[in-house]
JSON list of C-alpha atoms in Angstrom, two decimals:
[
{"chain": "A", "resi": 1, "resn": "UNK", "atom": "CA", "xyz": [-68.47, -51.50, -40.69]},
{"chain": "A", "resi": 2, "resn": "UNK", "atom": "CA", "xyz": [-66.56, -54.53, -39.44]},
{"chain": "A", "resi": 3, "resn": "UNK", "atom": "CA", "xyz": [-62.98, -54.93, -38.16]},
{"chain": "A", "resi": 4, "resn": "UNK", "atom": "CA", "xyz": [-60.83, -58.10, -38.08]},
{"chain": "A", "resi": 5, "resn": "UNK", "atom": "CA", "xyz": [-58.24, -58.70, -35.35]},
{"chain": "A", "resi": 6, "resn": "UNK", "atom": "CA", "xyz": [-55.64, -61.32, -35.28]},
{"chain": "A", "resi": 7, "resn": "UNK", "atom": "CA", "xyz": [-53.78, -63.18, -32.65]},
{"chain": "A", "resi": 8, "resn": "UNK", "atom": "CA", "xyz": [-51.65, -66.06, -31.66]},
{"chain": "A", "resi": 9, "resn": "UNK", "atom": "CA", "xyz": [-48.75, -65.67, -33.75]},
{"chain": "A", "resi": 10, "resn": "UNK", "atom": "CA", "xyz": [-45.09, -65.60, -31.94]},
{"chain": "A", "resi": 11, "resn": "UNK", "atom": "CA", "xyz": [-42.10, -67.23, -32.75]},
{"chain": "A", "resi": 12, "resn": "UNK", "atom": "CA", "xyz": [-41.92, -71.58, -32.71]},
{"chain": "A", "resi": 13, "resn": "UNK", "atom": "CA", "xyz": [-39.51, -74.17, -33.47]},
{"chain": "A", "resi": 14, "resn": "UNK", "atom": "CA", "xyz": [-39.99, -75.77, -37.11]},
{"chain": "A", "resi": 15, "resn": "UNK", "atom": "CA", "xyz": [-42.30, -78.62, -36.54]},
{"chain": "A", "resi": 16, "resn": "UNK", "atom": "CA", "xyz": [-44.32, -77.24, -34.28]},
{"chain": "A", "resi": 17, "resn": "UNK", "atom": "CA", "xyz": [-47.46, -76.63, -33.80]},
{"chain": "A", "resi": 18, "resn": "UNK", "atom": "CA", "xyz": [-49.82, -72.69, -33.67]},
{"chain": "A", "resi": 19, "resn": "UNK", "atom": "CA", "xyz": [-52.96, -71.79, -33.21]},
{"chain": "A", "resi": 20, "resn": "UNK", "atom": "CA", "xyz": [-54.12, -68.42, -34.95]},
{"chain": "A", "resi": 21, "resn": "UNK", "atom": "CA", "xyz": [-57.47, -66.21, -34.01]},
{"chain": "A", "resi": 22, "resn": "UNK", "atom": "CA", "xyz": [-58.81, -63.44, -36.41]},
{"chain": "A", "resi": 23, "resn": "UNK", "atom": "CA", "xyz": [-61.90, -62.13, -33.70]},
{"chain": "A", "resi": 24, "resn": "UNK", "atom": "CA", "xyz": [-64.37, -60.62, -35.73]},
{"chain": "A", "resi": 25, "resn": "UNK", "atom": "CA", "xyz": [-66.98, -57.62, -35.05]},
{"chain": "A", "resi": 26, "resn": "UNK", "atom": "CA", "xyz": [-69.17, -55.02, -35.81]},
{"chain": "A", "resi": 27, "resn": "UNK", "atom": "CA", "xyz": [-70.91, -56.89, -39.08]},
{"chain": "A", "resi": 28, "resn": "UNK", "atom": "CA", "xyz": [-72.84, -60.33, -38.58]},
{"chain": "A", "resi": 29, "resn": "UNK", "atom": "CA", "xyz": [-70.49, -62.88, -38.57]},
{"chain": "A", "resi": 30, "resn": "UNK", "atom": "CA", "xyz": [-72.16, -65.75, -39.18]},
{"chain": "A", "resi": 31, "resn": "UNK", "atom": "CA", "xyz": [-73.17, -64.63, -42.83]},
{"chain": "A", "resi": 32, "resn": "UNK", "atom": "CA", "xyz": [-69.21, -63.98, -43.90]},
{"chain": "A", "resi": 33, "resn": "UNK", "atom": "CA", "xyz": [-67.20, -66.85, -46.41]},
{"chain": "A", "resi": 34, "resn": "UNK", "atom": "CA", "xyz": [-63.53, -65.81, -44.55]},
{"chain": "A", "resi": 35, "resn": "UNK", "atom": "CA", "xyz": [-59.89, -66.31, -45.71]},
{"chain": "A", "resi": 36, "resn": "UNK", "atom": "CA", "xyz": [-56.39, -66.37, -44.80]},
{"chain": "A", "resi": 37, "resn": "UNK", "atom": "CA", "xyz": [-53.82, -64.84, -46.64]},
{"chain": "A", "resi": 38, "resn": "UNK", "atom": "CA", "xyz": [-50.46, -64.89, -45.46]},
{"chain": "A", "resi": 39, "resn": "UNK", "atom": "CA", "xyz": [-46.87, -62.25, -46.45]},
{"chain": "A", "resi": 40, "resn": "UNK", "atom": "CA", "xyz": [-43.23, -63.08, -46.50]},
{"chain": "A", "resi": 41, "resn": "UNK", "atom": "CA", "xyz": [-40.79, -60.21, -45.73]},
{"chain": "A", "resi": 42, "resn": "UNK", "atom": "CA", "xyz": [-40.80, -58.06, -47.75]},
{"chain": "A", "resi": 43, "resn": "UNK", "atom": "CA", "xyz": [-42.67, -60.40, -50.58]},
{"chain": "A", "resi": 44, "resn": "UNK", "atom": "CA", "xyz": [-46.59, -60.03, -51.91]},
{"chain": "A", "resi": 45, "resn": "UNK", "atom": "CA", "xyz": [-49.36, -61.39, -50.49]},
{"chain": "A", "resi": 46, "resn": "UNK", "atom": "CA", "xyz": [-50.42, -65.63, -50.72]},
{"chain": "A", "resi": 47, "resn": "UNK", "atom": "CA", "xyz": [-53.52, -66.38, -50.59]},
{"chain": "A", "resi": 48, "resn": "UNK", "atom": "CA", "xyz": [-53.98, -70.11, -47.32]},
{"chain": "A", "resi": 49, "resn": "UNK", "atom": "CA", "xyz": [-57.11, -70.75, -46.97]},
{"chain": "A", "resi": 50, "resn": "UNK", "atom": "CA", "xyz": [-61.25, -70.48, -47.50]},
{"chain": "A", "resi": 51, "resn": "UNK", "atom": "CA", "xyz": [-63.83, -71.20, -45.44]},
{"chain": "A", "resi": 52, "resn": "UNK", "atom": "CA", "xyz": [-67.28, -70.01, -46.31]},
{"chain": "A", "resi": 53, "resn": "UNK", "atom": "CA", "xyz": [-69.38, -69.06, -43.77]},
{"chain": "A", "resi": 54, "resn": "UNK", "atom": "CA", "xyz": [-71.27, -72.33, -42.27]},
{"chain": "A", "resi": 55, "resn": "UNK", "atom": "CA", "xyz": [-67.90, -74.26, -42.13]},
{"chain": "A", "resi": 56, "resn": "UNK", "atom": "CA", "xyz": [-68.65, -76.68, -44.97]},
{"chain": "A", "resi": 57, "resn": "UNK", "atom": "CA", "xyz": [-67.01, -75.41, -47.85]},
{"chain": "A", "resi": 58, "resn": "UNK", "atom": "CA", "xyz": [-63.09, -74.80, -47.42]},
{"chain": "A", "resi": 59, "resn": "UNK", "atom": "CA", "xyz": [-60.53, -75.02, -50.14]},
{"chain": "A", "resi": 60, "resn": "UNK", "atom": "CA", "xyz": [-56.01, -74.65, -48.64]},
{"chain": "A", "resi": 61, "resn": "UNK", "atom": "CA", "xyz": [-53.69, -73.47, -51.30]},
{"chain": "A", "resi": 62, "resn": "UNK", "atom": "CA", "xyz": [-50.81, -76.38, -51.64]},
{"chain": "A", "resi": 63, "resn": "UNK", "atom": "CA", "xyz": [-48.21, -75.33, -50.27]},
{"chain": "A", "resi": 64, "resn": "UNK", "atom": "CA", "xyz": [-50.48, -75.49, -46.71]},
{"chain": "A", "resi": 65, "resn": "UNK", "atom": "CA", "xyz": [-52.18, -78.61, -48.10]},
{"chain": "A", "resi": 66, "resn": "UNK", "atom": "CA", "xyz": [-52.50, -81.59, -45.43]},
{"chain": "A", "resi": 67, "resn": "UNK", "atom": "CA", "xyz": [-51.07, -79.31, -42.50]},
{"chain": "A", "resi": 68, "resn": "UNK", "atom": "CA", "xyz": [-53.34, -76.36, -41.84]},
{"chain": "A", "resi": 69, "resn": "UNK", "atom": "CA", "xyz": [-56.45, -75.80, -40.96]},
{"chain": "A", "resi": 70, "resn": "UNK", "atom": "CA", "xyz": [-58.84, -73.70, -41.09]},
{"chain": "A", "resi": 71, "resn": "UNK", "atom": "CA", "xyz": [-62.39, -73.44, -38.51]},
{"chain": "A", "resi": 72, "resn": "UNK", "atom": "CA", "xyz": [-64.32, -71.27, -37.46]},
{"chain": "A", "resi": 73, "resn": "UNK", "atom": "CA", "xyz": [-66.59, -70.68, -33.98]},
{"chain": "A", "resi": 74, "resn": "UNK", "atom": "CA", "xyz": [-69.89, -68.20, -35.69]},
{"chain": "A", "resi": 75, "resn": "UNK", "atom": "CA", "xyz": [-71.13, -68.42, -31.80]},
{"chain": "A", "resi": 76, "resn": "UNK", "atom": "CA", "xyz": [-68.01, -66.64, -31.03]},
{"chain": "A", "resi": 77, "resn": "UNK", "atom": "CA", "xyz": [-67.06, -64.40, -34.09]},
{"chain": "A", "resi": 78, "resn": "UNK", "atom": "CA", "xyz": [-64.10, -66.39, -34.43]},
{"chain": "A", "resi": 79, "resn": "UNK", "atom": "CA", "xyz": [-61.97, -68.12, -37.28]},
{"chain": "A", "resi": 80, "resn": "UNK", "atom": "CA", "xyz": [-59.74, -69.81, -36.24]},
{"chain": "A", "resi": 81, "resn": "UNK", "atom": "CA", "xyz": [-55.81, -71.62, -38.88]},
{"chain": "A", "resi": 82, "resn": "UNK", "atom": "CA", "xyz": [-54.73, -74.67, -36.97]},
{"chain": "A", "resi": 83, "resn": "UNK", "atom": "CA", "xyz": [-50.97, -74.36, -38.19]},
{"chain": "A", "resi": 84, "resn": "UNK", "atom": "CA", "xyz": [-49.00, -77.47, -37.63]},
{"chain": "A", "resi": 85, "resn": "UNK", "atom": "CA", "xyz": [-45.79, -79.37, -38.94]},
{"chain": "A", "resi": 86, "resn": "UNK", "atom": "CA", "xyz": [-44.12, -75.44, -39.37]},
{"chain": "A", "resi": 87, "resn": "UNK", "atom": "CA", "xyz": [-41.43, -74.84, -42.16]},
{"chain": "A", "resi": 88, "resn": "UNK", "atom": "CA", "xyz": [-38.69, -72.07, -42.26]},
{"chain": "A", "resi": 89, "resn": "UNK", "atom": "CA", "xyz": [-40.85, -70.90, -45.94]},
{"chain": "A", "resi": 90, "resn": "UNK", "atom": "CA", "xyz": [-43.67, -70.47, -42.94]},
{"chain": "A", "resi": 91, "resn": "UNK", "atom": "CA", "xyz": [-42.58, -67.68, -41.90]},
{"chain": "A", "resi": 92, "resn": "UNK", "atom": "CA", "xyz": [-44.55, -64.70, -41.91]},
{"chain": "A", "resi": 93, "resn": "UNK", "atom": "CA", "xyz": [-47.48, -62.32, -41.58]},
{"chain": "A", "resi": 94, "resn": "UNK", "atom": "CA", "xyz": [-51.16, -63.37, -41.46]},
{"chain": "A", "resi": 95, "resn": "UNK", "atom": "CA", "xyz": [-54.19, -61.93, -42.00]},
{"chain": "A", "resi": 96, "resn": "UNK", "atom": "CA", "xyz": [-57.55, -62.94, -42.19]},
{"chain": "A", "resi": 97, "resn": "UNK", "atom": "CA", "xyz": [-60.98, -61.23, -44.27]},
{"chain": "A", "resi": 98, "resn": "UNK", "atom": "CA", "xyz": [-63.48, -61.08, -45.67]},
{"chain": "A", "resi": 99, "resn": "UNK", "atom": "CA", "xyz": [-65.38, -61.68, -48.31]},
{"chain": "A", "resi": 100, "resn": "UNK", "atom": "CA", "xyz": [-67.34, -59.01, -49.77]},
{"chain": "A", "resi": 101, "resn": "UNK", "atom": "CA", "xyz": [-70.35, -61.41, -50.95]},
{"chain": "A", "resi": 102, "resn": "UNK", "atom": "CA", "xyz": [-71.56, -63.85, -51.37]},
{"chain": "A", "resi": 103, "resn": "UNK", "atom": "CA", "xyz": [-70.83, -64.52, -55.01]},
{"chain": "A", "resi": 104, "resn": "UNK", "atom": "CA", "xyz": [-68.09, -61.69, -54.93]},
{"chain": "A", "resi": 105, "resn": "UNK", "atom": "CA", "xyz": [-65.20, -63.15, -53.70]},
{"chain": "A", "resi": 106, "resn": "UNK", "atom": "CA", "xyz": [-63.04, -60.66, -53.16]},
{"chain": "A", "resi": 107, "resn": "UNK", "atom": "CA", "xyz": [-61.46, -59.34, -49.98]},
{"chain": "A", "resi": 108, "resn": "UNK", "atom": "CA", "xyz": [-63.31, -56.15, -48.21]},
{"chain": "A", "resi": 109, "resn": "UNK", "atom": "CA", "xyz": [-61.51, -56.04, -45.43]},
{"chain": "A", "resi": 110, "resn": "UNK", "atom": "CA", "xyz": [-59.07, -57.71, -43.45]},
{"chain": "A", "resi": 111, "resn": "UNK", "atom": "CA", "xyz": [-57.15, -57.86, -40.16]},
{"chain": "A", "resi": 112, "resn": "UNK", "atom": "CA", "xyz": [-54.46, -56.28, -39.15]},
{"chain": "A", "resi": 113, "resn": "UNK", "atom": "CA", "xyz": [-51.91, -58.93, -38.72]},
{"chain": "A", "resi": 114, "resn": "UNK", "atom": "CA", "xyz": [-50.45, -61.25, -37.03]},
{"chain": "A", "resi": 115, "resn": "UNK", "atom": "CA", "xyz": [-46.28, -62.08, -37.10]},
{"chain": "A", "resi": 116, "resn": "UNK", "atom": "CA", "xyz": [-45.89, -66.44, -37.19]},
{"chain": "A", "resi": 117, "resn": "UNK", "atom": "CA", "xyz": [-42.17, -66.31, -37.27]},
{"chain": "A", "resi": 118, "resn": "UNK", "atom": "CA", "xyz": [-40.86, -70.06, -37.50]},
{"chain": "A", "resi": 119, "resn": "UNK", "atom": "CA", "xyz": [-37.28, -70.69, -36.73]},
{"chain": "A", "resi": 120, "resn": "UNK", "atom": "CA", "xyz": [-34.60, -72.54, -34.01]},
{"chain": "B", "resi": 1, "resn": "UNK", "atom": "CA", "xyz": [-53.12, -72.57, -60.76]},
{"chain": "B", "resi": 2, "resn": "UNK", "atom": "CA", "xyz": [-54.56, -69.67, -62.32]},
{"chain": "B", "resi": 3, "resn": "UNK", "atom": "CA", "xyz": [-50.87, -67.12, -62.88]},
{"chain": "B", "resi": 4, "resn": "UNK", "atom": "CA", "xyz": [-51.70, -63.27, -62.45]},
{"chain": "B", "resi": 5, "resn": "UNK", "atom": "CA", "xyz": [-48.73, -61.13, -63.76]},
{"chain": "B", "resi": 6, "resn": "UNK", "atom": "CA", "xyz": [-48.47, -57.32, -63.34]},
{"chain": "B", "resi": 7, "resn": "UNK", "atom": "CA", "xyz": [-46.64, -55.23, -64.89]},
{"chain": "B", "resi": 8, "resn": "UNK", "atom": "CA", "xyz": [-44.44, -52.75, -64.34]},
{"chain": "B", "resi": 9, "resn": "UNK", "atom": "CA", "xyz": [-42.99, -53.63, -60.29]},
{"chain": "B", "resi": 10, "resn": "UNK", "atom": "CA", "xyz": [-41.99, -50.95, -60.51]},
{"chain": "B", "resi": 11, "resn": "UNK", "atom": "CA", "xyz": [-43.31, -47.20, -62.04]},
{"chain": "B", "resi": 12, "resn": "UNK", "atom": "CA", "xyz": [-41.66, -43.87, -60.34]},
{"chain": "B", "resi": 13, "resn": "UNK", "atom": "CA", "xyz": [-44.42, -41.36, -61.22]},
{"chain": "B", "resi": 14, "resn": "UNK", "atom": "CA", "xyz": [-45.17, -37.52, -60.16]},
{"chain": "B", "resi": 15, "resn": "UNK", "atom": "CA", "xyz": [-48.08, -35.82, -58.67]},
{"chain": "B", "resi": 16, "resn": "UNK", "atom": "CA", "xyz": [-50.56, -34.95, -60.35]},
{"chain": "B", "resi": 17, "resn": "UNK", "atom": "CA", "xyz": [-49.27, -38.00, -63.23]},
{"chain": "B", "resi": 18, "resn": "UNK", "atom": "CA", "xyz": [-51.91, -40.16, -64.72]},
{"chain": "B", "resi": 19, "resn": "UNK", "atom": "CA", "xyz": [-50.73, -44.31, -63.79]},
{"chain": "B", "resi": 20, "resn": "UNK", "atom": "CA", "xyz": [-51.67, -47.19, -65.39]},
{"chain": "B", "resi": 21, "resn": "UNK", "atom": "CA", "xyz": [-51.31, -50.36, -64.09]},
{"chain": "B", "resi": 22, "resn": "UNK", "atom": "CA", "xyz": [-52.50, -53.97, -66.15]},
{"chain": "B", "resi": 23, "resn": "UNK", "atom": "CA", "xyz": [-52.28, -56.70, -64.80]},
{"chain": "B", "resi": 24, "resn": "UNK", "atom": "CA", "xyz": [-52.04, -60.06, -67.39]},
{"chain": "B", "resi": 25, "resn": "UNK", "atom": "CA", "xyz": [-54.25, -63.88, -66.16]},
{"chain": "B", "resi": 26, "resn": "UNK", "atom": "CA", "xyz": [-52.54, -66.91, -67.49]},
{"chain": "B", "resi": 27, "resn": "UNK", "atom": "CA", "xyz": [-56.67, -68.18, -68.95]},
{"chain": "B", "resi": 28, "resn": "UNK", "atom": "CA", "xyz": [-59.63, -65.81, -68.75]},
{"chain": "B", "resi": 29, "resn": "UNK", "atom": "CA", "xyz": [-60.88, -65.25, -65.00]},
{"chain": "B", "resi": 30, "resn": "UNK", "atom": "CA", "xyz": [-64.45, -62.84, -66.68]},
{"chain": "B", "resi": 31, "resn": "UNK", "atom": "CA", "xyz": [-64.52, -60.03, -64.44]},
{"chain": "B", "resi": 32, "resn": "UNK", "atom": "CA", "xyz": [-63.17, -61.60, -61.46]},
{"chain": "B", "resi": 33, "resn": "UNK", "atom": "CA", "xyz": [-60.33, -59.47, -60.98]},
{"chain": "B", "resi": 34, "resn": "UNK", "atom": "CA", "xyz": [-59.88, -57.27, -57.22]},
{"chain": "B", "resi": 35, "resn": "UNK", "atom": "CA", "xyz": [-57.43, -54.69, -56.67]},
{"chain": "B", "resi": 36, "resn": "UNK", "atom": "CA", "xyz": [-55.99, -54.04, -53.35]},
{"chain": "B", "resi": 37, "resn": "UNK", "atom": "CA", "xyz": [-53.60, -50.86, -51.98]},
{"chain": "B", "resi": 38, "resn": "UNK", "atom": "CA", "xyz": [-50.73, -51.75, -49.89]},
{"chain": "B", "resi": 39, "resn": "UNK", "atom": "CA", "xyz": [-48.69, -48.96, -47.91]},
{"chain": "B", "resi": 40, "resn": "UNK", "atom": "CA", "xyz": [-45.53, -50.73, -45.81]},
{"chain": "B", "resi": 41, "resn": "UNK", "atom": "CA", "xyz": [-46.22, -51.95, -42.72]},
{"chain": "B", "resi": 42, "resn": "UNK", "atom": "CA", "xyz": [-50.32, -52.32, -43.51]},
{"chain": "B", "resi": 43, "resn": "UNK", "atom": "CA", "xyz": [-52.69, -54.24, -44.18]},
{"chain": "B", "resi": 44, "resn": "UNK", "atom": "CA", "xyz": [-54.32, -54.48, -47.36]},
{"chain": "B", "resi": 45, "resn": "UNK", "atom": "CA", "xyz": [-56.78, -52.04, -48.60]},
{"chain": "B", "resi": 46, "resn": "UNK", "atom": "CA", "xyz": [-59.93, -52.81, -50.88]},
{"chain": "B", "resi": 47, "resn": "UNK", "atom": "CA", "xyz": [-59.68, -50.55, -53.28]},
{"chain": "B", "resi": 48, "resn": "UNK", "atom": "CA", "xyz": [-62.02, -52.07, -56.99]},
{"chain": "B", "resi": 49, "resn": "UNK", "atom": "CA", "xyz": [-63.77, -55.14, -57.17]},
{"chain": "B", "resi": 50, "resn": "UNK", "atom": "CA", "xyz": [-65.48, -57.27, -60.51]},
{"chain": "B", "resi": 51, "resn": "UNK", "atom": "CA", "xyz": [-62.78, -55.75, -63.05]},
{"chain": "B", "resi": 52, "resn": "UNK", "atom": "CA", "xyz": [-64.24, -52.19, -62.59]},
{"chain": "B", "resi": 53, "resn": "UNK", "atom": "CA", "xyz": [-66.59, -51.57, -59.06]},
{"chain": "B", "resi": 54, "resn": "UNK", "atom": "CA", "xyz": [-65.48, -48.89, -56.94]},
{"chain": "B", "resi": 55, "resn": "UNK", "atom": "CA", "xyz": [-65.80, -49.35, -53.39]},
{"chain": "B", "resi": 56, "resn": "UNK", "atom": "CA", "xyz": [-67.60, -47.22, -51.25]},
{"chain": "B", "resi": 57, "resn": "UNK", "atom": "CA", "xyz": [-64.76, -44.44, -50.09]},
{"chain": "B", "resi": 58, "resn": "UNK", "atom": "CA", "xyz": [-62.58, -44.91, -52.55]},
{"chain": "B", "resi": 59, "resn": "UNK", "atom": "CA", "xyz": [-61.52, -41.61, -54.50]},
{"chain": "B", "resi": 60, "resn": "UNK", "atom": "CA", "xyz": [-62.88, -41.20, -58.17]},
{"chain": "B", "resi": 61, "resn": "UNK", "atom": "CA", "xyz": [-59.24, -40.92, -59.03]},
{"chain": "B", "resi": 62, "resn": "UNK", "atom": "CA", "xyz": [-59.55, -44.89, -58.51]},
{"chain": "B", "resi": 63, "resn": "UNK", "atom": "CA", "xyz": [-60.70, -46.82, -62.26]},
{"chain": "B", "resi": 64, "resn": "UNK", "atom": "CA", "xyz": [-60.18, -50.42, -63.57]},
{"chain": "B", "resi": 65, "resn": "UNK", "atom": "CA", "xyz": [-61.45, -51.32, -66.47]},
{"chain": "B", "resi": 66, "resn": "UNK", "atom": "CA", "xyz": [-60.51, -54.87, -68.31]},
{"chain": "B", "resi": 67, "resn": "UNK", "atom": "CA", "xyz": [-62.27, -58.52, -68.71]},
{"chain": "B", "resi": 68, "resn": "UNK", "atom": "CA", "xyz": [-61.49, -61.59, -70.24]},
{"chain": "B", "resi": 69, "resn": "UNK", "atom": "CA", "xyz": [-57.32, -61.73, -69.16]},
{"chain": "B", "resi": 70, "resn": "UNK", "atom": "CA", "xyz": [-56.33, -57.80, -69.85]},
{"chain": "B", "resi": 71, "resn": "UNK", "atom": "CA", "xyz": [-56.84, -55.90, -67.03]},
{"chain": "B", "resi": 72, "resn": "UNK", "atom": "CA", "xyz": [-55.63, -52.38, -66.11]},
{"chain": "B", "resi": 73, "resn": "UNK", "atom": "CA", "xyz": [-56.27, -49.84, -62.89]},
{"chain": "B", "resi": 74, "resn": "UNK", "atom": "CA", "xyz": [-55.67, -45.83, -63.60]},
{"chain": "B", "resi": 75, "resn": "UNK", "atom": "CA", "xyz": [-54.85, -43.33, -60.59]},
{"chain": "B", "resi": 76, "resn": "UNK", "atom": "CA", "xyz": [-55.94, -40.17, -62.56]},
{"chain": "B", "resi": 77, "resn": "UNK", "atom": "CA", "xyz": [-53.94, -37.95, -61.18]},
{"chain": "B", "resi": 78, "resn": "UNK", "atom": "CA", "xyz": [-52.09, -39.71, -58.24]},
{"chain": "B", "resi": 79, "resn": "UNK", "atom": "CA", "xyz": [-52.24, -38.30, -54.62]},
{"chain": "B", "resi": 80, "resn": "UNK", "atom": "CA", "xyz": [-49.16, -37.93, -51.96]},
{"chain": "B", "resi": 81, "resn": "UNK", "atom": "CA", "xyz": [-50.94, -40.07, -50.50]},
{"chain": "B", "resi": 82, "resn": "UNK", "atom": "CA", "xyz": [-51.20, -42.84, -53.19]},
{"chain": "B", "resi": 83, "resn": "UNK", "atom": "CA", "xyz": [-47.45, -44.16, -52.76]},
{"chain": "B", "resi": 84, "resn": "UNK", "atom": "CA", "xyz": [-47.83, -47.51, -52.37]},
{"chain": "B", "resi": 85, "resn": "UNK", "atom": "CA", "xyz": [-47.88, -51.11, -53.41]},
{"chain": "B", "resi": 86, "resn": "UNK", "atom": "CA", "xyz": [-50.61, -52.76, -55.51]},
{"chain": "B", "resi": 87, "resn": "UNK", "atom": "CA", "xyz": [-52.03, -55.87, -56.07]},
{"chain": "B", "resi": 88, "resn": "UNK", "atom": "CA", "xyz": [-54.48, -57.07, -59.04]},
{"chain": "B", "resi": 89, "resn": "UNK", "atom": "CA", "xyz": [-56.29, -60.55, -57.50]},
{"chain": "B", "resi": 90, "resn": "UNK", "atom": "CA", "xyz": [-58.39, -63.28, -58.88]},
{"chain": "B", "resi": 91, "resn": "UNK", "atom": "CA", "xyz": [-61.39, -65.16, -57.66]},
{"chain": "B", "resi": 92, "resn": "UNK", "atom": "CA", "xyz": [-63.17, -66.64, -60.72]},
{"chain": "B", "resi": 93, "resn": "UNK", "atom": "CA", "xyz": [-61.86, -70.12, -58.96]},
{"chain": "B", "resi": 94, "resn": "UNK", "atom": "CA", "xyz": [-59.81, -72.00, -56.15]},
{"chain": "B", "resi": 95, "resn": "UNK", "atom": "CA", "xyz": [-56.18, -71.64, -55.13]},
{"chain": "B", "resi": 96, "resn": "UNK", "atom": "CA", "xyz": [-57.30, -67.61, -55.83]},
{"chain": "B", "resi": 97, "resn": "UNK", "atom": "CA", "xyz": [-54.23, -65.61, -56.48]},
{"chain": "B", "resi": 98, "resn": "UNK", "atom": "CA", "xyz": [-52.06, -62.43, -56.58]},
{"chain": "B", "resi": 99, "resn": "UNK", "atom": "CA", "xyz": [-49.91, -60.61, -58.79]},
{"chain": "B", "resi": 100, "resn": "UNK", "atom": "CA", "xyz": [-46.38, -59.70, -57.40]},
{"chain": "B", "resi": 101, "resn": "UNK", "atom": "CA", "xyz": [-47.34, -56.42, -57.25]},
{"chain": "B", "resi": 102, "resn": "UNK", "atom": "CA", "xyz": [-46.35, -53.11, -58.35]},
{"chain": "B", "resi": 103, "resn": "UNK", "atom": "CA", "xyz": [-44.25, -50.41, -56.24]},
{"chain": "B", "resi": 104, "resn": "UNK", "atom": "CA", "xyz": [-45.57, -46.61, -56.70]},
{"chain": "B", "resi": 105, "resn": "UNK", "atom": "CA", "xyz": [-42.36, -44.44, -56.26]},
{"chain": "B", "resi": 106, "resn": "UNK", "atom": "CA", "xyz": [-41.88, -41.18, -55.92]},
{"chain": "B", "resi": 107, "resn": "UNK", "atom": "CA", "xyz": [-40.23, -39.39, -59.05]}
]
């Protein structure tokens, strides 16, 4: 069915950078678009970024545009989220999620999440 | 951006109850709507896509309906494992947005 495992979270000071990774297994990673979604403590789900199966199409939430960068390495079955100029409001659990199918962009597989804490 | 509004925010129910959660979109999203279930400390679980299509392996007591701007998630007979928070999400266009969540708690 497939599995996603995020890594790279931690505690970081405001203004610093962090790179998250999402390792995919059990499916043909290069055939699927992917998303990052985050959830602040005690809050709801917030979409962060999207990348198409081949990296040719990318979209960001306004809240992270210009600071975050999504990318993928299909040879390594890995999705990335480079987070720069971090703010306290970026504190959240970050999930990677797979797109269900081309033209049907629900999120069918989610990782377990990795916690990012931005604090001085 | 398309706003998604769920109601109620919290719902108290008993095992065996029929439960309905409503999700409204600020503009038409056709049937591009998904539902997820999330338990504390866990990742969301995919339940329904295209407003009414049940994901494989999801119990048939879950059902979705609606199109355009108004959608519902119904649990026909609430089971102990169903106490959780439920989110709707549109994927009609970017940015994708989620509803604020509906917590289903034990009455």
